Amino acid sequence: MVRRRTLCLVLAVAAGSAAVVVLRRRGPASAPASAPDTTPDTAPDTVVAAPVATPTQKATWVPPVDGACPDGYPVKVNARSGIAHVPGGRFYDRTVPERCYATAADAEADGYRLAKA
């Protein structure tokens, strides 16, 4: 009887530990406030476009072009890590952007944090 309870306890702890490992690998439970839906609707090659700005609102970010930020949008954001990199920053040159912002303030307003110096 004691062995059976001990075995059940060990199995429950192992299952809980495995669940924690899986959840940590998935990353944070919630993405930044304006993260786009990247789930393909029809095919795996479907590309999700940047949000379209209305005449009264300006788009705060644009998608990178050929792996680089276009002119006027120098702030690189890695959406997975939630970090924004500004020109001259330590890891700016090796960061592959997922979003490009005109200013660091725009990236912070969307829920990203600035890279540490």
PDB file of C-alpha atoms in Angstrom:
ATOM      1  CA  MET A   1       0.000   0.000   0.000  1.00  0.00           C
ATOM      2  CA  VAL A   2       2.789   2.408   0.912  1.00  0.00           C
ATOM      3  CA  ARG A   3       4.688   1.472  -2.231  1.00  0.00           C
ATOM      4  CA  ARG A   4       1.659   2.146  -4.405  1.00  0.00           C
ATOM      5  CA  ARG A   5       1.138   5.593  -2.864  1.00  0.00           C
ATOM      6  CA  THR A   6       4.818   6.385  -3.226  1.00  0.00           C
ATOM      7  CA  LEU A   7       4.764   5.325  -6.872  1.00  0.00           C
ATOM      8  CA  CYS A   8       1.676   7.470  -7.548  1.00  0.00           C
ATOM      9  CA  LEU A   9       3.325  10.446  -5.867  1.00  0.00           C
ATOM     10  CA  VAL A  10       6.521   9.995  -7.888  1.00  0.00           C
ATOM     11  CA  LEU A  11       4.551   9.741 -11.138  1.00  0.00           C
ATOM     12  CA  ALA A  12       2.521  12.840 -10.304  1.00  0.00           C
ATOM     13  CA  VAL A  13       5.658  14.862  -9.549  1.00  0.00           C
ATOM     14  CA  ALA A  14       7.310  13.649 -12.780  1.00  0.00           C
ATOM     15  CA  ALA A  15       4.241  14.609 -14.831  1.00  0.00           C
ATOM     16  CA  GLY A  16       4.131  18.038 -13.207  1.00  0.00           C
ATOM     17  CA  SER A  17       7.830  18.583 -13.878  1.00  0.00           C
ATOM     18  CA  ALA A  18       7.407  17.586 -17.512  1.00  0.00           C
ATOM     19  CA  ALA A  19       4.515  20.031 -17.878  1.00  0.00           C
ATOM     20  CA  VAL A  20       6.610  22.861 -16.444  1.00  0.00           C
ATOM     21  CA  VAL A  21       9.440  22.108 -18.891  1.00  0.00           C
ATOM     22  CA  VAL A  22       7.052  22.144 -21.853  1.00  0.00           C
ATOM     23  CA  LEU A  23       5.444  25.418 -20.756  1.00  0.00           C
ATOM     24  CA  ARG A  24       8.822  27.101 -20.262  1.00  0.00           C
ATOM     25  CA  ARG A  25       9.939  26.076 -23.743  1.00  0.00           C
ATOM     26  CA  ARG A  26       6.812  27.621 -25.252  1.00  0.00           C
ATOM     27  CA  GLY A  27       7.749  31.030 -23.885  1.00  0.00           C
ATOM     28  CA  PRO A  28       5.625  33.627 -22.129  1.00  0.00           C
ATOM     29  CA  ALA A  29       1.927  32.934 -21.757  1.00  0.00           C
ATOM     30  CA  SER A  30       0.971  36.213 -23.359  1.00  0.00           C
ATOM     31  CA  ALA A  31       2.544  38.089 -26.208  1.00  0.00           C
ATOM     32  CA  PRO A  32       2.903  41.878 -26.316  1.00  0.00           C
ATOM     33  CA  ALA A  33      -0.382  43.712 -26.680  1.00  0.00           C
ATOM     34  CA  SER A  34      -0.295  44.149 -30.456  1.00  0.00           C
ATOM     35  CA  ALA A  35       1.437  40.958 -31.576  1.00  0.00           C
ATOM     36  CA  PRO A  36      -0.011  39.892 -34.935  1.00  0.00           C
ATOM     37  CA  ASP A  37      -1.742  36.577 -35.430  1.00  0.00           C
ATOM     38  CA  THR A  38       0.793  34.467 -37.300  1.00  0.00           C
ATOM     39  CA  THR A  39      -1.441  31.417 -37.653  1.00  0.00           C
ATOM     40  CA  PRO A  40      -1.802  30.625 -41.349  1.00  0.00           C
ATOM     41  CA  ASP A  41      -5.394  30.672 -42.554  1.00  0.00           C
ATOM     42  CA  THR A  42      -5.011  28.475 -45.598  1.00  0.00           C
ATOM     43  CA  ALA A  43      -1.470  27.413 -46.372  1.00  0.00           C
ATOM     44  CA  PRO A  44       1.839  27.266 -44.503  1.00  0.00           C
ATOM     45  CA  ASP A  45       3.284  29.904 -46.871  1.00  0.00           C
ATOM     46  CA  THR A  46       0.645  32.495 -45.963  1.00  0.00           C
ATOM     47  CA  VAL A  47       2.259  35.798 -44.990  1.00  0.00           C
ATOM     48  CA  VAL A  48       0.671  37.959 -42.321  1.00  0.00           C
ATOM     49  CA  ALA A  49       0.754  41.623 -43.333  1.00  0.00           C
ATOM     50  CA  ALA A  50       1.460  44.556 -41.060  1.00  0.00           C
ATOM     51  CA  PRO A  51      -1.537  46.307 -39.566  1.00  0.00           C
ATOM     52  CA  VAL A  52      -3.092  48.802 -41.935  1.00  0.00           C
ATOM     53  CA  ALA A  53      -3.230  52.359 -40.645  1.00  0.00           C
ATOM     54  CA  THR A  54      -6.426  54.307 -40.978  1.00  0.00           C
ATOM     55  CA  PRO A  55      -6.218  57.915 -42.198  1.00  0.00           C
ATOM     56  CA  THR A  56      -6.424  59.142 -38.594  1.00  0.00           C
ATOM     57  CA  GLN A  57      -3.829  56.760 -37.164  1.00  0.00           C
ATOM     58  CA  LYS A  58      -0.246  56.143 -38.165  1.00  0.00           C
ATOM     59  CA  ALA A  59       1.153  52.594 -38.296  1.00  0.00           C
ATOM     60  CA  THR A  60       3.783  52.297 -35.568  1.00  0.00           C
ATOM     61  CA  TRP A  61       5.720  49.425 -37.135  1.00  0.00           C
ATOM     62  CA  VAL A  62       6.494  47.867 -40.485  1.00  0.00           C
ATOM     63  CA  PRO A  63       7.697  44.391 -41.409  1.00  0.00           C
ATOM     64  CA  PRO A  64      11.368  44.000 -42.343  1.00  0.00           C
ATOM     65  CA  VAL A  65      12.328  43.914 -46.015  1.00  0.00           C
ATOM     66  CA  ASP A  66      14.806  41.176 -46.956  1.00  0.00           C
ATOM     67  CA  GLY A  67      15.798  40.750 -43.297  1.00  0.00           C
ATOM     68  CA  ALA A  68      16.537  44.438 -42.706  1.00  0.00           C
ATOM     69  CA  CYS A  69      14.585  47.423 -41.466  1.00  0.00           C
ATOM     70  CA  PRO A  70      13.607  49.969 -44.138  1.00  0.00           C
ATOM     71  CA  ASP A  71      14.714  53.617 -44.009  1.00  0.00           C
ATOM     72  CA  GLY A  72      12.921  55.579 -41.330  1.00  0.00           C
ATOM     73  CA  TYR A  73      12.330  52.514 -39.129  1.00  0.00           C
ATOM     74  CA  PRO A  74      15.712  51.782 -37.505  1.00  0.00           C
ATOM     75  CA  VAL A  75      14.543  50.111 -34.267  1.00  0.00           C
ATOM     76  CA  LYS A  76      14.714  46.299 -34.591  1.00  0.00           C
ATOM     77  CA  VAL A  77      12.358  44.151 -32.498  1.00  0.00           C
ATOM     78  CA  ASN A  78      12.654  40.472 -31.778  1.00  0.00           C
ATOM     79  CA  ALA A  79       9.039  39.592 -30.978  1.00  0.00           C
ATOM     80  CA  ARG A  80       9.912  36.219 -29.462  1.00  0.00           C
ATOM     81  CA  SER A  81      12.176  37.731 -26.799  1.00  0.00           C
ATOM     82  CA  GLY A  82      10.181  40.951 -26.480  1.00  0.00           C
ATOM     83  CA  ILE A  83      13.326  43.065 -26.842  1.00  0.00           C
ATOM     84  CA  ALA A  84      13.788  46.195 -28.973  1.00  0.00           C
ATOM     85  CA  HIS A  85      17.284  47.023 -30.250  1.00  0.00           C
ATOM     86  CA  VAL A  86      18.278  50.594 -31.132  1.00  0.00           C
ATOM     87  CA  PRO A  87      21.090  51.582 -33.521  1.00  0.00           C
ATOM     88  CA  GLY A  88      24.440  51.541 -31.755  1.00  0.00           C
ATOM     89  CA  GLY A  89      23.260  48.961 -29.243  1.00  0.00           C
ATOM     90  CA  ARG A  90      25.423  45.985 -28.297  1.00  0.00           C
ATOM     91  CA  PHE A  91      23.513  43.366 -30.306  1.00  0.00           C
ATOM     92  CA  TYR A  92      21.901  45.645 -32.905  1.00  0.00           C
ATOM     93  CA  ASP A  93      24.026  44.450 -35.837  1.00  0.00           C
ATOM     94  CA  ARG A  94      23.341  40.759 -35.259  1.00  0.00           C
ATOM     95  CA  THR A  95      19.634  41.097 -34.486  1.00  0.00           C
ATOM     96  CA  VAL A  96      17.338  39.828 -37.226  1.00  0.00           C
ATOM     97  CA  PRO A  97      14.213  41.966 -36.923  1.00  0.00           C
ATOM     98  CA  GLU A  98      10.676  40.639 -36.853  1.00  0.00           C
ATOM     99  CA  ARG A  99       9.287  44.177 -36.643  1.00  0.00           C
ATOM    100  CA  CYS A 100      10.779  47.598 -37.352  1.00  0.00           C
ATOM    101  CA  TYR A 101       9.806  50.751 -35.459  1.00  0.00           C
ATOM    102  CA  ALA A 102      10.492  54.415 -36.175  1.00  0.00           C
ATOM    103  CA  THR A 103      11.275  55.174 -32.531  1.00  0.00           C
ATOM    104  CA  ALA A 104      12.119  53.289 -29.359  1.00  0.00           C
ATOM    105  CA  ALA A 105       9.069  54.897 -27.732  1.00  0.00           C
ATOM    106  CA  ASP A 106       6.794  53.271 -30.337  1.00  0.00           C
ATOM    107  CA  ALA A 107       8.285  49.843 -29.573  1.00  0.00           C
ATOM    108  CA  GLU A 108       7.884  50.388 -25.828  1.00  0.00           C
ATOM    109  CA  ALA A 109       4.277  51.504 -26.360  1.00  0.00           C
ATOM    110  CA  ASP A 110       3.617  48.144 -28.037  1.00  0.00           C
ATOM    111  CA  GLY A 111       4.932  46.286 -24.985  1.00  0.00           C
ATOM    112  CA  TYR A 112       8.572  45.630 -25.895  1.00  0.00           C
ATOM    113  CA  ARG A 113      11.464  46.499 -23.607  1.00  0.00           C
ATOM    114  CA  LEU A 114      14.652  48.172 -24.732  1.00  0.00           C
ATOM    115  CA  ALA A 115      17.808  46.064 -24.799  1.00  0.00           C
ATOM    116  CA  LYS A 116      20.191  46.586 -21.922  1.00  0.00           C
ATOM    117  CA  ALA A 117      23.317  48.585 -22.708  1.00  0.00           C
TER     118      ALA A 117
END
